[in-house]
CSV table of C-alpha atoms in Angstrom, one decimal:
chain,number,residue,atom,x,y,z
A,1,MET,CA,67.9,164.6,-205.4
A,2,SER,CA,66.9,168.1,-204.4
A,3,PHE,CA,64.9,166.7,-201.4
A,4,LEU,CA,67.8,164.6,-200.3
A,5,SER,CA,70.1,167.6,-200.6
A,6,TYR,CA,67.7,169.8,-198.5
A,7,LEU,CA,67.5,166.9,-195.9
A,8,ILE,CA,71.2,166.6,-195.6
A,9,ASN,CA,71.7,170.4,-195.2
A,10,GLY,CA,68.9,170.3,-192.6
A,11,ILE,CA,70.7,167.6,-190.6
A,12,SER,CA,73.9,169.7,-190.8
A,13,LEU,CA,72.1,172.8,-189.5
A,14,GLY,CA,70.3,170.7,-186.9
A,15,SER,CA,73.7,169.3,-185.8
A,16,ILE,CA,74.9,172.9,-185.0
A,17,TYR,CA,71.7,173.5,-183.1
A,18,ALA,CA,72.2,170.2,-181.2
A,19,ILE,CA,75.8,171.1,-180.2
A,20,ILE,CA,74.5,174.5,-178.9
A,21,ALA,CA,71.5,172.9,-177.2
A,22,LEU,CA,73.8,170.5,-175.3
A,23,GLY,CA,75.1,173.5,-173.4
A,24,TYR,CA,71.6,174.7,-172.5
A,25,THR,CA,70.4,171.3,-171.5
A,26,MET,CA,73.5,170.4,-169.3
A,27,VAL,CA,73.3,173.7,-167.4
A,28,TYR,CA,69.5,173.4,-166.9
A,29,GLY,CA,69.8,169.7,-165.9
A,30,ILE,CA,72.4,170.4,-163.3
A,31,ALA,CA,72.0,174.0,-162.1
A,32,ARG,CA,68.2,174.3,-162.9
A,33,MET,CA,68.8,177.6,-164.7
A,34,LEU,CA,68.6,178.9,-168.3
A,35,ASN,CA,71.8,180.6,-169.5
A,36,PHE,CA,70.4,182.9,-172.2
A,37,ALA,CA,73.9,184.3,-172.7
A,38,HIS,CA,74.9,181.0,-174.2
A,39,GLY,CA,74.2,182.1,-177.7
A,40,ASP,CA,76.5,185.1,-177.3
A,41,ILE,CA,79.4,182.8,-176.3
A,42,ILE,CA,79.1,181.4,-179.8
A,43,MET,CA,79.7,184.9,-181.1
A,44,VAL,CA,82.7,185.4,-178.9
A,45,GLY,CA,84.2,182.1,-180.2
A,46,GLY,CA,83.6,183.3,-183.7
A,47,PHE,CA,85.4,186.6,-183.2
A,48,VAL,CA,88.3,184.8,-181.5
A,49,ILE,CA,88.7,182.6,-184.5
A,50,PHE,CA,88.3,185.5,-186.9
A,51,THR,CA,91.0,187.5,-185.1
A,52,ILE,CA,93.5,184.7,-185.1
A,53,VAL,CA,92.9,183.4,-188.6
A,54,SER,CA,92.0,186.5,-190.6
A,55,THR,CA,93.8,189.3,-188.7
A,56,LEU,CA,96.8,187.4,-187.4
A,57,SER,CA,97.0,184.9,-190.3
A,58,LEU,CA,97.6,182.0,-188.0
A,59,PRO,CA,96.4,178.4,-188.7
A,60,PRO,CA,92.7,177.6,-188.3
A,61,MET,CA,93.3,174.8,-185.8
A,62,LEU,CA,95.1,177.3,-183.5
A,63,GLY,CA,92.1,179.6,-183.8
A,64,ILE,CA,89.7,176.8,-182.9
A,65,LEU,CA,91.8,175.8,-179.8
A,66,ALA,CA,92.1,179.5,-178.8
A,67,ALA,CA,88.3,179.9,-179.1
A,68,VAL,CA,87.6,176.8,-177.0
A,69,ALA,CA,90.0,178.0,-174.3
A,70,ALA,CA,88.6,181.6,-174.3
A,71,CYS,CA,85.0,180.5,-174.3
A,72,THR,CA,85.6,177.9,-171.5
A,73,LEU,CA,87.2,180.6,-169.4
A,74,LEU,CA,84.5,183.1,-170.2
A,75,GLY,CA,81.8,180.5,-169.2
A,76,VAL,CA,83.5,179.9,-165.9
A,77,VAL,CA,83.8,183.6,-165.2
A,78,ILE,CA,80.2,184.3,-166.1
A,79,GLU,CA,79.1,181.5,-163.7
A,80,ARG,CA,81.2,182.7,-160.9
A,81,VAL,CA,80.5,186.4,-161.2
A,82,ALA,CA,76.9,186.5,-162.4
A,83,TYR,CA,75.2,183.3,-161.5
A,84,LYS,CA,76.8,181.9,-158.4
A,85,PRO,CA,75.7,184.8,-156.1
A,86,LEU,CA,72.1,184.0,-157.3
A,87,ARG,CA,72.3,180.3,-156.5
A,88,GLY,CA,69.4,180.6,-154.0
A,89,ALA,CA,67.5,183.4,-155.7
A,90,SER,CA,64.3,183.2,-157.7
A,91,SER,CA,64.2,181.9,-161.3
A,92,LEU,CA,63.1,185.4,-162.5
A,93,ALA,CA,66.2,187.0,-160.9
A,94,VAL,CA,68.5,184.5,-162.7
A,95,LEU,CA,66.7,185.0,-166.0
A,96,ILE,CA,67.0,188.7,-165.9
A,97,THR,CA,70.7,188.4,-165.0
A,98,ALA,CA,71.2,186.0,-168.0
A,99,ILE,CA,69.6,188.5,-170.3
A,100,GLY,CA,71.8,191.2,-168.9
A,101,VAL,CA,74.9,189.2,-169.5
A,102,SER,CA,73.8,188.5,-173.0
A,103,TYR,CA,73.4,192.3,-173.8
A,104,LEU,CA,76.7,193.0,-172.1
A,105,LEU,CA,78.6,190.5,-174.4
A,106,GLN,CA,76.9,191.9,-177.4
A,107,ASN,CA,77.7,195.5,-176.6
A,108,VAL,CA,81.3,194.8,-175.7
A,109,ALA,CA,81.6,193.1,-179.1
A,110,LEU,CA,80.1,196.2,-180.7
A,111,LEU,CA,82.6,198.5,-179.0
A,112,ILE,CA,85.5,196.3,-180.1
A,113,PHE,CA,84.5,195.1,-183.6
A,114,GLY,CA,81.8,197.5,-184.6
A,115,SER,CA,78.4,196.6,-186.2
A,116,ASN,CA,79.6,195.9,-189.7
A,117,ALA,CA,79.5,192.2,-190.8
A,118,ARG,CA,82.9,190.5,-191.1
A,119,GLN,CA,83.7,187.9,-193.7
A,120,PHE,CA,84.5,184.7,-191.9
A,121,THR,CA,87.2,182.4,-193.3
A,122,SER,CA,86.0,178.8,-193.1
A,123,VAL,CA,88.1,176.7,-190.7
A,124,VAL,CA,87.0,173.5,-192.5
A,125,ASN,CA,89.2,172.5,-195.5
A,126,VAL,CA,87.5,169.2,-196.6
A,127,PRO,CA,86.7,168.6,-200.2
A,128,ASN,CA,83.1,168.2,-201.3
A,129,LEU,CA,81.7,164.7,-201.7
A,130,LYS,CA,79.9,163.9,-205.0
A,131,LEU,CA,77.4,161.1,-205.1
A,132,ALA,CA,75.1,159.6,-207.8
A,133,GLY,CA,77.4,160.7,-210.6
A,134,GLY,CA,77.7,164.2,-209.4
A,135,ALA,CA,73.9,164.8,-209.0
A,136,LEU,CA,74.3,165.1,-205.3
A,137,SER,CA,77.1,167.2,-203.8
A,138,ILE,CA,77.7,167.3,-200.0
A,139,SER,CA,80.0,170.1,-198.8
A,140,GLY,CA,83.0,169.4,-196.6
A,141,VAL,CA,81.5,171.7,-193.9
A,142,THR,CA,78.3,169.7,-193.9
A,143,MET,CA,80.2,166.4,-193.4
A,144,VAL,CA,82.4,167.8,-190.7
A,145,THR,CA,79.5,169.3,-188.9
A,146,ILE,CA,77.4,166.1,-188.8
A,147,ALA,CA,80.5,164.0,-187.8
A,148,SER,CA,81.4,166.5,-185.0
A,149,CYS,CA,77.9,166.4,-183.6
A,150,ILE,CA,78.0,162.5,-183.4
A,151,VAL,CA,81.5,162.5,-181.9
A,152,ILE,CA,80.6,165.2,-179.3
A,153,MET,CA,77.4,163.3,-178.4
A,154,VAL,CA,79.2,160.0,-177.9
A,155,GLY,CA,82.1,161.6,-176.1
A,156,LEU,CA,79.8,163.6,-173.8
A,157,THR,CA,77.6,160.6,-172.9
A,158,THR,CA,80.7,158.5,-172.2
A,159,PHE,CA,82.2,161.3,-170.1
A,160,ILE,CA,79.1,161.6,-167.9
A,161,ASN,CA,78.5,157.9,-167.5
A,162,LYS,CA,82.1,156.8,-167.0
A,163,THR,CA,84.0,159.5,-165.2
A,164,LYS,CA,83.9,160.7,-161.6
A,165,ILE,CA,83.0,164.3,-162.4
A,166,GLY,CA,80.3,163.0,-164.8
A,167,GLN,CA,78.8,160.9,-162.0
A,168,ALA,CA,78.9,164.0,-159.8
A,169,MET,CA,77.0,165.9,-162.4
A,170,LEU,CA,74.3,163.2,-162.4
A,171,ALA,CA,74.1,163.3,-158.6
A,172,VAL,CA,73.8,167.1,-158.5
A,173,SER,CA,71.1,166.9,-161.2
A,174,GLU,CA,69.1,164.4,-159.2
A,175,ASP,CA,69.3,166.1,-155.8
A,176,THR,CA,71.7,168.9,-154.9
A,177,GLY,CA,71.2,168.6,-151.2
A,178,ALA,CA,71.9,164.8,-151.1
A,179,ALA,CA,74.9,165.3,-153.4
A,180,THR,CA,76.3,167.9,-150.9
A,181,LEU,CA,75.8,165.4,-148.0
A,182,MET,CA,77.7,162.8,-150.0
A,183,GLY,CA,80.7,165.1,-150.2
A,184,ILE,CA,80.3,166.3,-153.8
A,185,ASP,CA,81.5,169.9,-154.4
A,186,VAL,CA,78.4,171.3,-156.0
A,187,ASN,CA,80.0,174.7,-157.0
A,188,LYS,CA,82.9,172.9,-158.7
A,189,THR,CA,80.5,170.6,-160.5
A,190,ILE,CA,78.4,173.5,-161.8
A,191,SER,CA,81.5,175.4,-162.9
A,192,VAL,CA,82.7,172.3,-164.9
A,193,THR,CA,79.2,172.1,-166.5
A,194,PHE,CA,79.5,175.8,-167.6
A,195,ALA,CA,83.0,175.2,-168.9
A,196,ILE,CA,82.0,172.2,-171.0
A,197,GLY,CA,78.9,174.0,-172.4
A,198,SER,CA,80.9,177.0,-173.3
A,199,ALA,CA,83.6,174.9,-175.0
A,200,LEU,CA,80.8,173.3,-177.1
A,201,ALA,CA,79.5,176.8,-177.9
A,202,ALA,CA,83.0,177.7,-179.3
A,203,ILE,CA,83.0,174.6,-181.6
A,204,ALA,CA,79.4,175.4,-182.7
A,205,GLY,CA,80.5,179.0,-183.4
A,206,ALA,CA,83.3,177.7,-185.7
A,207,LEU,CA,80.9,175.4,-187.5
A,208,LEU,CA,78.1,177.9,-187.8
A,209,CYS,CA,80.4,180.7,-189.2
A,210,SER,CA,82.0,178.3,-191.6
A,211,THR,CA,78.6,177.3,-192.9
A,212,TYR,CA,77.3,180.9,-193.0
A,213,PRO,CA,80.4,183.0,-193.4
A,214,SER,CA,79.2,186.3,-191.9
A,215,LEU,CA,80.1,187.5,-188.4
A,216,THR,CA,78.5,190.3,-186.4
A,217,PRO,CA,78.0,190.9,-182.6
A,218,TYR,CA,74.5,189.4,-183.0
A,219,THR,CA,75.6,186.3,-184.8
A,220,GLY,CA,74.8,184.0,-181.9
A,221,SER,CA,71.4,185.5,-180.9
A,222,MET,CA,69.0,183.7,-183.2
A,223,PRO,CA,70.9,180.4,-183.3
A,224,GLY,CA,71.0,180.5,-179.5
A,225,ILE,CA,67.2,181.0,-179.3
A,226,LYS,CA,66.6,178.2,-181.8
A,227,ALA,CA,69.0,175.9,-179.9
A,228,PHE,CA,67.0,176.6,-176.7
A,229,VAL,CA,63.9,175.7,-178.7
A,230,ALA,CA,65.6,172.5,-179.7
A,231,ALA,CA,66.5,171.7,-176.1
A,232,VAL,CA,62.9,172.2,-175.1
A,233,PHE,CA,61.7,170.3,-178.1
A,234,GLY,CA,63.8,167.2,-177.3
A,235,GLY,CA,63.2,167.5,-173.5
A,236,ILE,CA,65.3,170.0,-171.6
A,237,GLY,CA,67.7,168.3,-169.3
A,238,SER,CA,68.1,165.3,-171.6
A,239,ILE,CA,71.3,165.0,-173.6
A,240,PRO,CA,70.0,162.6,-176.3
A,241,GLY,CA,66.9,164.9,-176.4
A,242,ALA,CA,69.0,167.9,-177.2
A,243,MET,CA,70.5,166.1,-180.2
A,244,ILE,CA,67.2,164.8,-181.5
A,245,GLY,CA,65.5,168.1,-181.0
A,246,GLY,CA,68.3,170.0,-182.7
A,247,ILE,CA,68.4,167.7,-185.8
A,248,LEU,CA,64.6,167.7,-186.1
A,249,LEU,CA,64.5,171.5,-185.8
A,250,GLY,CA,67.2,171.9,-188.5
A,251,ILE,CA,65.3,169.6,-190.9
A,252,ILE,CA,62.0,171.3,-190.3
A,253,GLU,CA,63.6,174.8,-190.8
A,254,ASN,CA,65.4,173.8,-194.0
A,255,LEU,CA,62.5,172.0,-195.6
A,256,SER,CA,60.2,174.9,-194.7
A,257,LYS,CA,62.6,177.3,-196.5
A,258,ALA,CA,62.7,175.0,-199.5
A,259,TYR,CA,59.1,174.1,-199.9
A,260,ILE,CA,57.0,176.6,-198.1
A,261,SER,CA,58.6,180.0,-197.5
A,262,SER,CA,62.0,181.2,-196.4
A,263,GLN,CA,60.3,184.2,-194.7
A,264,LEU,CA,58.0,181.9,-192.7
A,265,SER,CA,60.5,179.2,-191.8
A,266,ASP,CA,61.2,180.6,-188.3
A,267,ALA,CA,57.5,181.0,-187.6
A,268,ILE,CA,56.9,177.4,-188.7
A,269,VAL,CA,59.7,176.2,-186.4
A,270,PHE,CA,58.2,177.9,-183.4
A,271,ALA,CA,54.7,176.8,-184.4
A,272,VAL,CA,55.8,173.2,-184.4
A,273,LEU,CA,57.3,173.7,-181.0
A,274,ILE,CA,54.0,175.0,-179.6
A,275,VAL,CA,52.2,172.0,-181.0
A,276,VAL,CA,54.7,169.5,-179.6
A,277,LEU,CA,54.5,171.2,-176.1
A,278,LEU,CA,50.7,171.1,-176.2
A,279,VAL,CA,50.8,167.4,-176.9
A,280,ARG,CA,53.8,166.5,-174.7
A,281,PRO,CA,54.8,169.4,-172.4
A,282,THR,CA,58.0,167.7,-171.3
A,283,GLY,CA,59.4,167.4,-174.8
A,284,ILE,CA,60.2,164.3,-176.8
A,285,LEU,CA,62.5,162.6,-174.2
A,286,GLY,CA,61.7,164.8,-171.2
A,287,LYS,CA,60.6,163.1,-168.0
A,288,LYS,CA,57.6,164.2,-166.0
A,289,ILE,CA,58.7,165.4,-162.5
A,290,THR,CA,56.3,164.7,-159.7
A,291,GLU,CA,56.6,167.3,-156.9
A,292,LYS,CA,55.7,166.3,-153.3
A,293,VAL,CA,53.6,168.8,-151.4
């Protein structure tokens, strides 16, 4: 039963990585850029929920909605101010800007909230599920996290395949120039992509802090990096790949902590990524892109 418990907890952790990775993979698939400030938007969402629930003593659902709204707005502002002027710049310039935005968010949070860890009040009030006569207990946060990942995955896939703006995203991801000639507003499409990715980061922040109830200005840094690894693992630019990569990464990390070493679990995760990329550089579901010279 212990193995099954570790496996379920790994799927739960991987579901959080998958939700975060969806933001990375959508932005890369459409705008061809890596938003390394994405992890810090998780932290912003966590502090918005903390302020509303713990400081103002308002209902958790209101905190989640406020976090989604705040992170969505923040994502759009970051895209307009920091990334849009660099639309035609080199990848290195965009990467440096993304790192700068990440440090800016962290330091603003340090100025406002300080460096001390805050005790986060879980926003999930679902009773634990006991199976096999009580030998296996699944926490309410775990069940909600896994269910949220599935719902988000299905909803996002439906949105992209069935809506007009979703079709515009697909067109921009295939060929920006051709999409512009067809009358698609590329700037608007990219802004919507950042908005959706940032909203997902807020939800991931709520689930992450409910699972690990400690909040600091650096809370989103390592989960953000691991979610990027998950996106690359599954095939960056692929939405199903982000989910598969995130869940596999969570399982590998949790089983490594349980059976090998908690101190080496992160190293094992990155080592597995290196092996996968050596065997399949595009990731599990990534497509090989042929460039014409």
